[in-house]
Tab-separated table of C-alpha atoms in Angstrom:
chain	number	residue	atom	x	y	z
A	11	MET	CA	-0.925	38.910	33.538
A	12	ALA	CA	-4.293	40.402	34.353
A	13	GLU	CA	-5.947	37.275	35.671
A	14	ASN	CA	-4.694	33.959	37.022
A	15	PRO	CA	-5.582	31.216	34.477
A	16	ASN	CA	-6.606	28.926	37.315
A	17	GLN	CA	-9.345	31.358	38.310
A	18	ILE	CA	-10.998	31.636	34.896
A	19	GLN	CA	-14.154	29.569	34.426
A	20	ILE	CA	-13.912	26.738	31.917
A	21	SER	CA	-16.958	24.961	30.486
A	22	SER	CA	-17.781	21.483	31.750
A	23	ASP	CA	-18.378	20.376	28.160
A	24	PRO	CA	-15.095	18.703	27.080
A	25	VAL	CA	-15.074	20.231	23.590
A	26	GLN	CA	-16.193	23.708	24.640
A	27	ALA	CA	-13.591	23.617	27.421
A	28	ARG	CA	-10.836	23.390	24.835
A	29	TYR	CA	-12.227	26.360	22.941
A	30	ASP	CA	-12.424	28.273	26.219
A	31	LYS	CA	-8.769	27.554	26.918
A	32	LEU	CA	-7.827	28.699	23.410
A	33	ASN	CA	-9.782	31.926	23.860
A	34	ILE	CA	-7.984	32.612	27.141
A	35	LEU	CA	-4.628	32.199	25.411
A	36	ARG	CA	-5.679	34.525	22.618
A	37	GLU	CA	-6.816	37.173	25.098
A	38	MET	CA	-3.389	36.875	26.710
A	39	GLY	CA	-1.679	37.367	23.331
A	40	ARG	CA	-0.414	33.764	23.327
A	41	ASP	CA	-2.324	32.246	20.421
A	42	PRO	CA	-0.563	28.899	19.714
A	43	PHE	CA	-1.709	28.942	16.079
A	44	GLU	CA	0.441	32.015	15.454
A	45	ILE	CA	3.612	30.012	16.182
A	46	THR	CA	5.271	29.044	12.911
A	47	THR	CA	8.121	26.724	13.928
A	48	SER	CA	9.863	24.891	16.760
A	49	ASP	CA	13.415	24.767	18.084
A	50	ARG	CA	13.255	20.981	18.487
A	51	ASP	CA	16.720	19.430	18.261
A	52	THR	CA	16.196	15.898	19.611
A	53	GLU	CA	13.809	13.023	18.913
A	54	CYS	CA	12.342	11.080	21.820
A	55	ILE	CA	13.823	7.752	20.776
A	56	ALA	CA	17.351	9.157	20.854
A	57	ILE	CA	17.011	10.008	24.554
A	58	TYR	CA	16.134	6.385	25.325
A	59	GLU	CA	18.607	4.727	22.993
A	60	ARG	CA	21.546	6.954	23.963
A	61	PHE	CA	20.707	7.909	27.541
A	62	ASP	CA	24.347	7.828	28.672
A	63	GLU	CA	25.151	10.399	25.993
A	64	TYR	CA	22.195	12.646	26.832
A	65	GLU	CA	22.110	12.391	30.646
A	66	ASN	CA	22.131	15.864	32.229
A	67	LYS	CA	22.276	17.506	28.792
A	68	THR	CA	19.696	20.084	27.759
A	69	VAL	CA	17.427	19.031	24.897
A	70	CYS	CA	14.471	20.537	23.087
A	71	ILE	CA	11.744	18.049	22.182
A	72	ALA	CA	8.333	18.510	20.597
A	73	GLY	CA	5.320	16.292	20.076
A	74	ARG	CA	1.797	15.419	21.165
A	75	ILE	CA	0.740	14.962	24.786
A	76	MET	CA	-0.715	11.463	25.109
A	77	SER	CA	-1.146	11.363	28.885
A	78	LYS	CA	-0.948	13.915	31.688
A	79	ARG	CA	-0.907	13.651	35.481
A	80	VAL	CA	-0.854	16.692	37.763
A	81	LYS	CA	0.001	16.297	41.471
A	82	GLY	CA	-0.046	19.719	43.062
A	83	LYS	CA	3.195	21.471	42.255
A	84	VAL	CA	4.499	18.780	39.874
A	85	ALA	CA	3.174	17.334	36.618
A	86	PHE	CA	4.069	14.361	34.446
A	87	MET	CA	3.294	14.006	30.753
A	88	ASP	CA	3.999	11.415	28.080
A	89	LEU	CA	5.140	13.215	24.937
A	90	HIS	CA	4.988	11.345	21.611
A	91	ASP	CA	6.779	12.222	18.390
A	92	LYS	CA	7.364	10.222	15.198
A	93	SER	CA	10.124	8.184	16.804
A	94	GLY	CA	8.435	7.231	20.079
A	95	LYS	CA	7.671	8.735	23.486
A	96	VAL	CA	9.429	10.184	26.505
A	97	GLN	CA	8.207	11.274	29.921
A	98	VAL	CA	8.214	14.983	30.728
A	99	PHE	CA	8.559	16.123	34.355
A	100	ALA	CA	7.515	19.680	35.234
A	101	LYS	CA	7.683	21.616	38.531
A	102	ARG	CA	5.980	24.883	39.393
A	103	ASP	CA	9.158	26.104	41.078
A	104	ASP	CA	11.093	25.693	37.806
A	105	LEU	CA	8.539	27.203	35.451
A	106	GLY	CA	7.039	29.902	37.635
A	107	GLU	CA	3.448	30.180	38.751
A	108	GLU	CA	2.089	31.669	35.499
A	109	GLU	CA	3.653	29.142	33.125
A	110	TYR	CA	2.809	26.235	35.393
A	111	ALA	CA	-0.805	27.381	35.628
A	112	LEU	CA	-1.011	27.366	31.821
A	113	LEU	CA	0.687	23.971	31.599
A	114	LYS	CA	-1.883	22.504	33.993
A	115	ARG	CA	-4.566	23.547	31.497
A	116	TRP	CA	-2.904	21.679	28.634
A	117	ASP	CA	-4.972	18.796	27.276
A	118	VAL	CA	-4.169	15.342	26.014
A	119	GLY	CA	-3.750	15.830	22.272
A	120	ASP	CA	-2.057	19.243	22.504
A	121	ILE	CA	1.200	19.637	20.583
A	122	VAL	CA	3.922	21.188	22.711
A	123	GLU	CA	7.623	22.009	22.871
A	124	VAL	CA	9.633	21.240	25.995
A	125	THR	CA	13.191	22.312	26.786
A	126	GLY	CA	14.934	20.660	29.725
A	127	PHE	CA	17.659	18.308	30.864
A	128	VAL	CA	17.624	14.519	30.625
A	129	PHE	CA	17.572	12.469	33.832
A	130	ARG	CA	16.117	9.357	35.435
A	131	THR	CA	13.369	9.596	38.022
A	132	GLN	CA	13.592	7.732	41.328
A	133	THR	CA	11.630	4.910	39.686
A	134	GLY	CA	14.180	4.711	36.863
A	135	GLU	CA	12.034	6.330	34.168
A	136	VAL	CA	14.023	8.205	31.517
A	137	SER	CA	12.575	11.727	31.530
A	138	VAL	CA	13.102	15.342	30.555
A	139	HIS	CA	13.129	17.781	33.485
A	140	THR	CA	11.339	20.820	32.123
A	141	GLN	CA	12.979	24.249	32.155
A	142	SER	CA	10.715	25.991	29.623
A	143	VAL	CA	7.601	25.056	27.674
A	144	LYS	CA	5.657	26.272	24.676
A	145	LEU	CA	2.206	25.304	23.377
A	146	LEU	CA	2.609	24.887	19.598
A	147	SER	CA	-0.920	23.793	18.638
A	148	LYS	CA	-4.150	23.405	20.582
A	149	SER	CA	-6.145	20.196	20.112
A	150	LEU	CA	-9.789	21.267	19.970
A	151	LEU	CA	-11.319	17.775	19.832
A	152	PRO	CA	-10.596	15.094	22.452
A	153	LEU	CA	-8.860	11.916	21.383
A	154	PRO	CA	-10.777	8.661	21.968
A	155	GLU	CA	-10.636	7.433	25.545
A	156	LYS	CA	-7.657	5.123	26.047
A	157	PHE	CA	-8.516	4.080	22.486
A	158	HIS	CA	-6.752	0.800	22.916
A	159	GLY	CA	-7.329	1.352	19.441
A	160	LEU	CA	-10.257	2.916	17.836
A	161	THR	CA	-12.208	-0.334	17.675
A	162	ASP	CA	-14.715	0.891	15.095
A	163	THR	CA	-12.874	-0.178	11.947
A	164	ASP	CA	-14.998	2.022	9.697
A	165	MET	CA	-14.056	5.080	11.749
A	166	ARG	CA	-10.405	4.017	11.790
A	167	TYR	CA	-10.296	4.109	7.991
A	168	ARG	CA	-12.259	7.365	7.735
A	169	GLN	CA	-10.158	9.122	10.362
A	170	ARG	CA	-6.775	7.553	9.680
A	171	TYR	CA	-5.078	10.520	11.350
A	172	VAL	CA	-6.650	9.497	14.675
A	173	ASP	CA	-5.846	5.842	14.024
A	174	LEU	CA	-2.175	6.732	13.512
A	175	ILE	CA	-2.077	8.768	16.718
A	176	MET	CA	-3.672	6.101	18.876
A	177	ASN	CA	-2.410	2.823	17.422
A	178	GLY	CA	1.325	2.311	17.289
A	179	ASP	CA	1.021	-0.889	15.253
A	180	VAL	CA	-0.873	0.984	12.535
A	181	LYS	CA	1.873	3.564	12.297
A	182	ASP	CA	4.459	0.759	12.167
A	183	THR	CA	2.615	-0.812	9.225
A	184	PHE	CA	2.839	2.371	7.177
A	185	ILE	CA	6.451	2.946	8.118
A	186	LYS	CA	7.155	-0.579	6.842
A	187	ARG	CA	5.191	0.160	3.673
A	188	SER	CA	7.462	3.103	2.968
A	189	LYS	CA	10.542	0.973	3.649
A	190	ILE	CA	9.243	-1.793	1.360
A	191	ILE	CA	8.805	0.609	-1.556
A	192	SER	CA	12.213	2.162	-0.902
A	193	ALA	CA	13.808	-1.309	-0.868
A	194	ILE	CA	12.106	-2.197	-4.161
A	195	ARG	CA	13.550	0.938	-5.740
A	196	ARG	CA	17.043	0.225	-4.378
A	197	TYR	CA	16.994	-3.302	-5.755
A	198	LEU	CA	15.756	-2.349	-9.210
A	199	ASP	CA	18.114	0.622	-9.431
A	200	SER	CA	20.991	-1.728	-8.579
A	201	GLN	CA	19.922	-3.957	-11.479
A	202	GLY	CA	20.131	-1.132	-13.997
A	203	PHE	CA	16.420	-0.292	-14.164
A	204	MET	CA	15.269	3.276	-14.682
A	205	GLU	CA	12.175	4.623	-12.940
A	206	VAL	CA	9.779	6.481	-15.236
A	207	GLU	CA	6.319	8.065	-15.148
A	208	THR	CA	3.564	7.531	-17.696
A	209	PRO	CA	0.087	9.088	-18.166
A	210	MET	CA	-2.805	8.414	-15.798
A	211	LEU	CA	-5.384	10.012	-18.087
A	212	VAL	CA	-5.550	7.995	-21.299
A	213	SER	CA	-7.809	7.692	-24.291
A	214	ASN	CA	-7.471	3.895	-24.323
A	215	ALA	CA	-7.227	2.134	-20.956
A	216	GLY	CA	-5.549	-1.113	-21.962
A	217	GLY	CA	-3.104	-3.646	-20.570
A	218	ALA	CA	-5.499	-5.460	-18.223
A	219	ALA	CA	-8.952	-6.981	-18.063
A	220	ALA	CA	-10.804	-4.379	-16.002
A	221	ARG	CA	-13.550	-1.799	-16.327
A	222	PRO	CA	-12.096	1.743	-16.305
A	223	PHE	CA	-13.303	4.952	-14.726
A	224	GLU	CA	-14.293	7.539	-17.325
A	225	THR	CA	-14.073	11.316	-17.248
A	226	HIS	CA	-14.281	14.284	-19.629
A	227	PHE	CA	-11.462	16.679	-20.445
A	228	ASN	CA	-13.141	20.039	-21.067
A	229	ALA	CA	-10.185	21.780	-22.710
A	230	LEU	CA	-10.061	19.256	-25.565
A	231	ASP	CA	-13.737	18.250	-25.343
A	232	GLU	CA	-12.660	14.612	-25.212
A	233	ASP	CA	-13.666	11.659	-23.079
A	234	LEU	CA	-10.730	10.104	-21.248
A	235	LYS	CA	-10.212	7.180	-18.892
A	236	LEU	CA	-8.118	6.623	-15.802
A	237	ARG	CA	-5.472	4.022	-16.517
A	238	ILE	CA	-6.069	0.434	-15.445
A	239	SER	CA	-2.463	-0.628	-15.981
A	240	LEU	CA	0.974	0.756	-16.845
A	241	GLU	CA	1.815	-1.721	-19.575
A	242	LEU	CA	1.302	-0.182	-22.985
A	243	TYR	CA	3.208	3.043	-22.340
A	244	LEU	CA	6.121	1.240	-20.671
A	245	LYS	CA	6.462	-1.081	-23.659
A	246	ARG	CA	6.563	1.967	-25.929
A	247	LEU	CA	9.665	2.966	-23.947
A	248	ILE	CA	11.244	-0.426	-24.610
A	249	VAL	CA	10.664	0.253	-28.313
A	250	GLY	CA	12.373	3.613	-27.784
A	251	GLY	CA	15.512	1.940	-26.472
A	252	LEU	CA	15.085	2.345	-22.703
A	253	GLU	CA	15.907	-1.296	-22.120
A	254	ARG	CA	15.030	-1.600	-18.411
A	255	VAL	CA	12.189	0.534	-17.071
A	256	TYR	CA	9.812	0.418	-14.137
A	257	GLU	CA	7.014	2.509	-12.705
A	258	ILE	CA	5.365	2.439	-9.286
A	259	GLY	CA	2.054	4.220	-9.550
A	260	ARG	CA	-1.639	4.353	-8.883
A	261	VAL	CA	-4.023	2.574	-11.236
A	262	PHE	CA	-7.815	2.697	-11.168
A	263	ARG	CA	-10.326	-0.087	-11.783
A	264	ASN	CA	-14.072	0.382	-11.578
A	265	GLU	CA	-14.616	-2.768	-9.567
A	266	GLY	CA	-15.946	-3.853	-6.182
A	267	LEU	CA	-14.470	-3.478	-2.718
A	268	ASP	CA	-13.302	-6.409	-0.613
A	269	THR	CA	-10.382	-7.425	1.596
A	270	ARG	CA	-8.014	-7.575	-1.402
A	271	HIS	CA	-9.477	-5.003	-3.802
A	272	ASN	CA	-9.706	-1.215	-3.751
A	273	PRO	CA	-10.694	0.783	-6.860
A	274	GLU	CA	-7.413	2.705	-6.734
A	275	PHE	CA	-4.302	0.792	-5.780
A	276	THR	CA	-0.549	0.765	-6.269
A	277	LEU	CA	0.860	-1.261	-9.123
A	278	MET	CA	4.460	-1.692	-10.148
A	279	GLU	CA	5.283	-2.802	-13.657
A	280	LEU	CA	8.727	-3.356	-15.090
A	281	TYR	CA	9.987	-4.343	-18.523
A	282	GLN	CA	13.381	-5.697	-19.494
A	283	ALA	CA	14.582	-6.093	-23.065
A	284	TYR	CA	16.379	-9.230	-24.212
A	285	THR	CA	14.877	-11.576	-21.641
A	286	ASP	CA	11.655	-13.567	-21.220
A	287	TYR	CA	9.292	-14.774	-18.510
A	288	ASN	CA	12.008	-17.017	-17.086
A	289	GLY	CA	14.078	-13.898	-16.440
A	290	MET	CA	11.057	-12.360	-14.718
A	291	MET	CA	10.783	-15.402	-12.426
A	292	ASP	CA	14.414	-15.090	-11.393
A	293	LEU	CA	14.021	-11.356	-10.808
A	294	THR	CA	10.880	-11.893	-8.700
A	295	GLU	CA	12.529	-14.455	-6.429
A	296	ASN	CA	15.521	-12.188	-5.869
A	297	LEU	CA	13.381	-9.079	-5.361
A	298	TYR	CA	11.102	-10.640	-2.751
A	299	ARG	CA	14.033	-12.086	-0.807
A	300	TYR	CA	15.884	-8.786	-0.888
A	301	VAL	CA	12.900	-6.740	0.302
A	302	ALA	CA	11.995	-9.146	3.118
A	303	GLN	CA	15.586	-9.284	4.356
A	304	GLU	CA	16.012	-5.504	4.158
A	305	VAL	CA	12.739	-4.595	5.881
A	306	LEU	CA	12.079	-7.542	8.203
A	307	GLY	CA	15.549	-8.980	8.653
A	308	THR	CA	14.405	-12.457	7.575
A	309	THR	CA	13.166	-14.339	4.524
A	310	LYS	CA	10.641	-16.274	6.623
A	311	ILE	CA	7.407	-14.390	7.135
A	312	THR	CA	4.215	-15.297	8.974
A	313	TYR	CA	0.826	-14.394	7.587
A	314	ASN	CA	-2.334	-15.230	9.511
A	315	GLY	CA	-0.380	-17.786	11.539
A	316	ILE	CA	1.107	-19.552	8.494
A	317	GLU	CA	4.853	-19.437	7.846
A	318	ILE	CA	5.845	-18.600	4.279
A	319	ASP	CA	9.456	-19.273	3.325
A	320	LEU	CA	10.873	-16.858	0.755
A	321	GLY	CA	14.352	-18.347	1.141
A	322	LYS	CA	13.590	-21.610	-0.664
A	323	PRO	CA	13.369	-21.853	-4.470
A	324	PHE	CA	9.864	-20.885	-5.565
A	325	GLU	CA	7.786	-23.702	-7.074
A	326	ARG	CA	7.171	-23.545	-10.831
A	327	ILE	CA	4.153	-25.414	-12.234
A	328	THR	CA	2.120	-25.093	-15.427
A	329	MET	CA	-1.588	-24.320	-15.311
A	330	LEU	CA	-2.294	-27.637	-17.044
A	331	ASP	CA	-0.333	-29.619	-14.440
A	332	ALA	CA	-1.823	-27.664	-11.525
A	333	VAL	CA	-5.401	-28.223	-12.737
A	334	LYS	CA	-4.676	-31.919	-13.244
A	335	LYS	CA	-3.117	-32.156	-9.763
A	336	TYR	CA	-5.976	-30.537	-7.871
A	337	SER	CA	-9.052	-31.337	-10.005
A	338	GLY	CA	-8.096	-34.614	-11.630
A	339	VAL	CA	-8.945	-33.230	-15.085
A	340	ASP	CA	-6.219	-33.377	-17.747
A	341	PHE	CA	-6.918	-30.646	-20.301
A	342	ASN	CA	-4.257	-32.155	-22.562
A	343	GLU	CA	-6.831	-34.868	-23.232
A	344	ILE	CA	-9.604	-32.362	-24.005
A	345	LYS	CA	-9.518	-31.705	-27.722
A	346	ASP	CA	-12.187	-29.087	-28.309
A	347	LEU	CA	-14.673	-26.654	-26.759
A	348	GLU	CA	-17.467	-29.230	-26.682
A	349	GLN	CA	-15.405	-31.557	-24.466
A	350	ALA	CA	-14.345	-28.633	-22.259
A	351	ARG	CA	-17.953	-27.628	-21.698
A	352	ALA	CA	-18.914	-31.209	-20.932
A	353	VAL	CA	-16.251	-31.641	-18.231
A	354	ALA	CA	-17.173	-28.214	-16.816
A	355	ASP	CA	-20.791	-29.312	-16.541
A	356	GLU	CA	-19.659	-32.519	-14.877
A	357	LYS	CA	-17.585	-30.631	-12.287
A	358	GLY	CA	-20.166	-27.901	-11.676
A	359	ILE	CA	-18.087	-25.124	-13.254
A	360	GLU	CA	-20.238	-22.295	-14.609
A	361	TYR	CA	-19.106	-20.645	-17.852
A	362	GLU	CA	-20.351	-17.979	-20.250
A	363	PRO	CA	-21.498	-18.621	-23.843
A	364	HIS	CA	-18.463	-16.743	-25.231
A	365	HIS	CA	-15.963	-18.751	-23.169
A	366	LYS	CA	-13.562	-20.925	-25.124
A	367	LYS	CA	-11.540	-23.949	-24.057
A	368	GLY	CA	-8.787	-21.790	-22.565
A	369	ASP	CA	-11.264	-19.733	-20.581
A	370	ILE	CA	-12.747	-22.897	-19.115
A	371	LEU	CA	-9.269	-24.157	-18.174
A	372	ASN	CA	-8.757	-20.897	-16.275
A	373	LEU	CA	-12.116	-21.337	-14.514
A	374	PHE	CA	-10.944	-24.765	-13.362
A	375	PHE	CA	-7.766	-23.199	-12.037
A	376	GLU	CA	-9.709	-20.599	-10.062
A	377	ALA	CA	-12.094	-23.201	-8.654
A	378	PHE	CA	-9.677	-26.007	-7.784
A	379	VAL	CA	-6.116	-24.698	-7.576
A	380	GLU	CA	-5.798	-21.102	-6.396
A	381	GLU	CA	-6.516	-21.702	-2.698
A	382	HIS	CA	-3.732	-24.323	-2.478
A	383	LEU	CA	-0.915	-22.016	-3.616
A	384	ILE	CA	0.234	-20.883	-0.180
A	385	GLN	CA	4.005	-21.054	-0.544
A	386	PRO	CA	5.613	-18.925	-3.308
A	387	THR	CA	4.548	-20.470	-6.625
A	388	PHE	CA	4.887	-19.487	-10.270
A	389	LEU	CA	1.762	-20.669	-12.119
A	390	MET	CA	2.949	-20.863	-15.743
A	391	ASP	CA	1.832	-21.207	-19.351
A	392	HIS	CA	-1.685	-19.818	-19.609
A	393	PRO	CA	-4.107	-20.358	-22.498
A	394	VAL	CA	-3.873	-17.769	-25.239
A	395	GLU	CA	-7.554	-16.801	-24.885
A	396	ILE	CA	-6.920	-15.041	-21.565
A	397	SER	CA	-3.544	-13.513	-22.481
A	398	PRO	CA	-3.977	-10.995	-25.318
A	399	LEU	CA	-0.563	-9.320	-24.878
A	400	THR	CA	1.642	-12.390	-24.429
A	401	LYS	CA	3.984	-14.291	-26.726
A	402	ARG	CA	2.838	-17.787	-27.688
A	403	LYS	CA	4.859	-20.824	-26.625
A	404	PRO	CA	7.004	-22.109	-29.491
A	405	GLY	CA	5.477	-25.318	-30.817
A	406	ASN	CA	2.328	-24.947	-28.696
A	407	PRO	CA	0.399	-21.911	-29.981
A	408	ASP	CA	-2.669	-22.541	-27.784
A	409	TYR	CA	-0.612	-21.445	-24.762
A	410	VAL	CA	1.581	-18.462	-23.951
A	411	GLU	CA	4.744	-17.708	-22.007
A	412	ARG	CA	3.050	-16.181	-19.001
A	413	PHE	CA	3.088	-16.759	-15.276
A	414	GLU	CA	1.133	-15.554	-12.297
A	415	PHE	CA	2.980	-15.446	-8.998
A	416	PHE	CA	0.963	-16.759	-6.038
A	417	MET	CA	1.381	-16.698	-2.274
A	418	ASN	CA	-1.213	-17.330	0.418
A	419	GLY	CA	-3.646	-18.272	-2.371
A	420	TRP	CA	-3.398	-14.723	-3.786
A	421	GLU	CA	-2.154	-13.536	-7.136
A	422	MET	CA	0.846	-11.341	-6.317
A	423	ALA	CA	2.214	-10.668	-9.803
A	424	ASN	CA	1.515	-11.318	-13.471
A	425	ALA	CA	4.292	-11.660	-16.046
A	426	TYR	CA	4.794	-12.346	-19.751
A	427	SER	CA	7.253	-12.944	-22.454
A	428	GLU	CA	5.855	-9.864	-24.153
A	429	LEU	CA	4.167	-10.176	-27.506
A	430	ASN	CA	6.254	-8.165	-29.983
A	431	ASP	CA	4.659	-9.408	-33.219
A	432	PRO	CA	2.451	-6.530	-34.449
A	433	ILE	CA	0.519	-8.797	-36.805
A	434	ASP	CA	-0.386	-11.263	-34.057
A	435	GLN	CA	-1.114	-8.369	-31.693
A	436	ARG	CA	-3.579	-6.837	-34.143
A	437	GLU	CA	-5.427	-10.142	-34.415
A	438	ARG	CA	-5.665	-10.409	-30.628
A	439	PHE	CA	-6.957	-6.862	-30.351
A	440	LYS	CA	-9.531	-7.834	-32.965
A	441	ALA	CA	-10.638	-10.744	-30.764
A	442	GLN	CA	-10.888	-8.347	-27.804
A	443	GLU	CA	-13.061	-5.982	-29.885
A	444	GLU	CA	-15.409	-8.873	-30.608
A	445	LEU	CA	-15.709	-9.517	-26.865
A	446	LEU	CA	-16.470	-5.835	-26.327
A	447	ALA	CA	-19.225	-6.059	-28.916
A	448	GLN	CA	-20.681	-9.001	-27.005
A	449	GLY	CA	-20.860	-6.884	-23.832
A	450	ASP	CA	-17.563	-7.695	-22.086
A	451	GLU	CA	-16.736	-4.340	-20.452
A	452	GLU	CA	-13.306	-5.600	-19.374
A	453	ALA	CA	-12.037	-6.403	-22.863
A	454	ASN	CA	-9.329	-4.269	-24.460
A	455	HIS	CA	-9.803	-1.746	-27.275
A	456	THR	CA	-7.409	-1.744	-30.204
A	457	ASP	CA	-4.552	0.676	-29.507
A	458	GLU	CA	-3.344	1.859	-32.915
A	459	ASP	CA	-0.421	3.878	-31.570
A	460	PHE	CA	0.821	0.866	-29.612
A	461	LEU	CA	0.574	-1.243	-32.766
A	462	ASN	CA	2.530	1.449	-34.572
A	463	ALA	CA	5.240	1.179	-31.913
A	464	LEU	CA	5.405	-2.592	-32.373
A	465	GLU	CA	5.743	-2.093	-36.118
A	466	ILE	CA	8.762	0.125	-35.448
A	467	GLY	CA	10.170	-2.913	-33.650
A	468	MET	CA	10.347	-4.132	-30.044
A	469	PRO	CA	13.096	-6.535	-28.940
A	470	PRO	CA	12.283	-9.756	-27.083
A	471	THR	CA	11.128	-8.506	-23.692
A	472	GLY	CA	10.073	-9.805	-20.307
A	473	GLY	CA	7.527	-7.824	-18.339
A	474	ILE	CA	5.778	-8.123	-14.996
A	475	GLY	CA	3.236	-6.307	-12.844
A	476	TYR	CA	3.298	-6.511	-9.041
A	477	GLY	CA	0.464	-5.697	-6.661
A	478	ILE	CA	2.344	-3.546	-4.147
A	479	ASP	CA	-0.544	-3.408	-1.665
A	480	ARG	CA	-0.804	-7.190	-1.442
A	481	MET	CA	2.957	-7.416	-1.040
A	482	VAL	CA	2.722	-4.990	1.893
A	483	MET	CA	-0.197	-6.972	3.352
A	484	LEU	CA	1.870	-10.154	3.411
A	485	LEU	CA	5.027	-8.543	4.757
A	486	THR	CA	3.122	-6.747	7.553
A	487	ASP	CA	0.628	-9.533	8.364
A	488	SER	CA	-2.291	-7.200	7.588
A	489	PRO	CA	-5.704	-8.852	7.068
A	490	ALA	CA	-7.185	-6.409	4.535
A	491	ILE	CA	-6.010	-4.069	1.805
A	492	ARG	CA	-7.587	-1.160	3.698
A	493	ASP	CA	-5.090	-1.795	6.489
A	494	VAL	CA	-2.184	-0.919	4.166
A	495	LEU	CA	-3.818	2.032	2.357
A	496	LEU	CA	-3.560	5.257	4.317
A	497	PHE	CA	-6.854	6.520	2.907
A	498	PRO	CA	-8.878	3.637	1.428
A	499	THR	CA	-11.966	4.279	-0.670
A	500	MET	CA	-15.031	4.631	1.557
A	501	LYS	CA	-18.687	5.135	0.842
A	502	SER	CA	-19.740	8.699	1.532
A	503	LEU	CA	-21.483	9.195	4.878
A	504	ASP	CA	-24.033	11.320	3.020
A	505	LYS	CA	-25.300	8.309	1.081
């Protein structure tokens, strides 16, 4: 070695200093970015959990330096990997003067490999006594100071990679998210469901009341939309004889941003032939209990200080009964649109000129009921005006066999006894087209191919859509949807 690393001048600027150290390594022929792999054979957590097994054994660990203390001829570092952290103890006498001099120049944030034997220090700290070291990647930007979290929430979302490094609870949330989705798949697979994939780019974005994003496909010179739901393609598969199907995928809605809404989010929809919305209620209860038990080890969860019990039977109440309970208005006694508008005026409920009696009932629900549905509740039997893809209730054609699943005052899922009458479906699409003509950008277009599928014949079917992000929010006690999306939508800093 031509020159002792300790004698080479390093800039006082913290960022430039890191570049200086990298340049020194490159001049020495030890560029860390040329290293392509590691010999790591042990995760940090294993050393702690099975210390008796590892004591005095040689291990190779790798990870990021999160703290470093140098005291003359000895150095201590906390090394973090995916599983956790372990203390590294290094001595100049073990490494040699040259290697130790380089190690002293390592920075917090550097990614390193350490080979050594496992022991306990005099203070009882489980540690790795270093025998050889290797710098695998140089961190050229300093991590936030002590960052007891990056407290700037906007920066946390924009630089999630830093957030994950500095905040263990954030990493835990996303590990739980992965486990939640895996548990969902295990449960549905055990019930005979088949996971499928359907198009994201569609000519007709139907299946929900939402404004789509639009794009242009140059190769075909056609305008396309990003899907707003998974429904219409999955029901085509039911027609095709795939009797139990589900998809977990991204959908896109050109809407606003708030604590529960992001323009792209994860939706799961499933469809089961030869059942109805009652079957979907049973499935939902069992699914939520299974996932909570698998991931959290309990069916009692706490969100924002409120205990929610998934172990008890979920309440089932009709929209009519819920509105009567919380607003005092009995829509069974309201015979026509004129009366509905009158009671809305009386209660201060604002409505649009195109709203019908069923729409006004739903406005009452949103105003008076929704916030009270804290414990798991199935809100059933919606008016037909707001449910264009749902089978009517036998003997009561103004209402449909639909439920919304609520917890914490949030809609968590939406389910139907699916409409399989192509004649009725065409009429409802026609009503949606009329709403489009009146300026309702969230109304559905007629989907002729879907109608063709229904004319081929679809069996009685139950279907449901789950908001996966909200499910993760509740099961991880996260206050906002951005806290459970690794990379939430953010306004450009250039704007």
